[in-house]
C-alpha atoms as one frame of an Amber mdcrd trajectory, in Angstrom:
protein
  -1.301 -19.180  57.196  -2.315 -16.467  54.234   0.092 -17.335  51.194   1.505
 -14.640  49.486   0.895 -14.332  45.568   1.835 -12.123  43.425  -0.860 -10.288
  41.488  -0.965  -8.843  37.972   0.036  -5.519  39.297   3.034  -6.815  40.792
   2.155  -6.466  44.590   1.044  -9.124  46.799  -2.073 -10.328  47.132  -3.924
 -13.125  48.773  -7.547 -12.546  48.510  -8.325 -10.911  44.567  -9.203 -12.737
  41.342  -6.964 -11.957  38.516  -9.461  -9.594  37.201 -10.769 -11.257  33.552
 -10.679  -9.074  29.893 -14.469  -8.282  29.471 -15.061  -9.142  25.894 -17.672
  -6.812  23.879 -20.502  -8.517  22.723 -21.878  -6.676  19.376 -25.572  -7.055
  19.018 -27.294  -8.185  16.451 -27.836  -4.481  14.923 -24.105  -3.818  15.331
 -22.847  -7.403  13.373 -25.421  -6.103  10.502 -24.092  -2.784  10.059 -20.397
  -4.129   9.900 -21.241  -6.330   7.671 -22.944  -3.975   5.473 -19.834  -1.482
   5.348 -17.377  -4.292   4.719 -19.829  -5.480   1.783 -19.917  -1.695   0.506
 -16.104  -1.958   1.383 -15.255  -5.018  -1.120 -17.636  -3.872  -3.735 -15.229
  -0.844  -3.962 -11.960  -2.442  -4.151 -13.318  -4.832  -6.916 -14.310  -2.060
  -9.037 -11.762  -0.322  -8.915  -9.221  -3.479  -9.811 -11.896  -3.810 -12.317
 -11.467  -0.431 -13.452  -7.757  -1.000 -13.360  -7.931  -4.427 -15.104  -9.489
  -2.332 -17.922  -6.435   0.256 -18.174  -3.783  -2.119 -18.547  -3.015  -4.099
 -21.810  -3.207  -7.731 -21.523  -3.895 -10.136 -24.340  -7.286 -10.875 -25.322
  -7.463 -14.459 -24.608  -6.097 -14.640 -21.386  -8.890 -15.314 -18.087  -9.358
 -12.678 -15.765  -6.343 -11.499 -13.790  -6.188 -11.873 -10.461  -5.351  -9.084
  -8.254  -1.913  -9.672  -7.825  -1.499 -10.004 -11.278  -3.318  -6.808 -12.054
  -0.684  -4.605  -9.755   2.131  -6.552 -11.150   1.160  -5.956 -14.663   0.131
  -2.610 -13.559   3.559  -1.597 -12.013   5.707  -3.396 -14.903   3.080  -1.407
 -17.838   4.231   2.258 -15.571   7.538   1.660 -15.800   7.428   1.024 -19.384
   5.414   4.236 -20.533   8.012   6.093 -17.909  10.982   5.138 -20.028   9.298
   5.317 -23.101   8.564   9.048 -21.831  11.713   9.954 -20.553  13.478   8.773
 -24.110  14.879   5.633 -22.869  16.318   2.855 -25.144  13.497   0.534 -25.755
  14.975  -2.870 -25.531  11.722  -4.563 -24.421  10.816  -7.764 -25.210   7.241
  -8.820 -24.822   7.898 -10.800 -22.271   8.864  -7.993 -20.021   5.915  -5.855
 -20.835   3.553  -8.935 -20.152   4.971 -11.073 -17.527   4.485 -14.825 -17.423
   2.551 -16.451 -15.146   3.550 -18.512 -12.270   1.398 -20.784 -10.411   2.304
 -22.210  -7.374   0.083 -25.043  -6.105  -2.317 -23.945  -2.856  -0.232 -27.110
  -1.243   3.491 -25.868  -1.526   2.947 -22.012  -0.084   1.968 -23.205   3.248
């Protein structure tokens, strides 16, 4: 007696393979090339959070900020030259301008 299975499609079927995902193999040529645009692709995005870094105050003796840091500061600096602009009451403290840092340990985010 044929048993009756139901295939992928929905209809029965007693004789075909679920029919397996084909996975692309890149060649050599291929894995070189992406690599090579997503090298070209990072180099761009750090210079221009270099160029970035550059544009917004920070205090000389501070390390290098770190991306996150850099939009942050970035975002809190525009919104501070926008008020000043617009003729808003200045009621900054420095601590406003120039965030402080928090640092989480690597072990507590996950």
């Amino acid at each position: 007696m044929v048993s009756n299975r139901l295939g992928r499609s929905g209809s029965q079927n007693s004789t075909q393979q679920p029919k397996k995902t084909r996975r692309r193999v890149a060649t050599i040529a291929q894995r070189r090339a992406a690599n090579i645009r997503e090298r070209r692709r990072m180099f761009n995005l750090n210079e221009a959070f270099d160029k970035l870094r550059r544009k917004v105050p920070t205090f000389a003796y501070e390390k290098r900020l770190s991306r996150i840091e850099t939009l942050r500061l970035a975002i809190t600096y525009i919104s501070f030259m926008t008020e000043l602009l617009h003729g808003h009451p200045a009621d900054h403290k420095a601590t406003d301008i120039y965030p402080q840092r928090e640092y989480i340990p690597y072990g507590l985010i996950n």
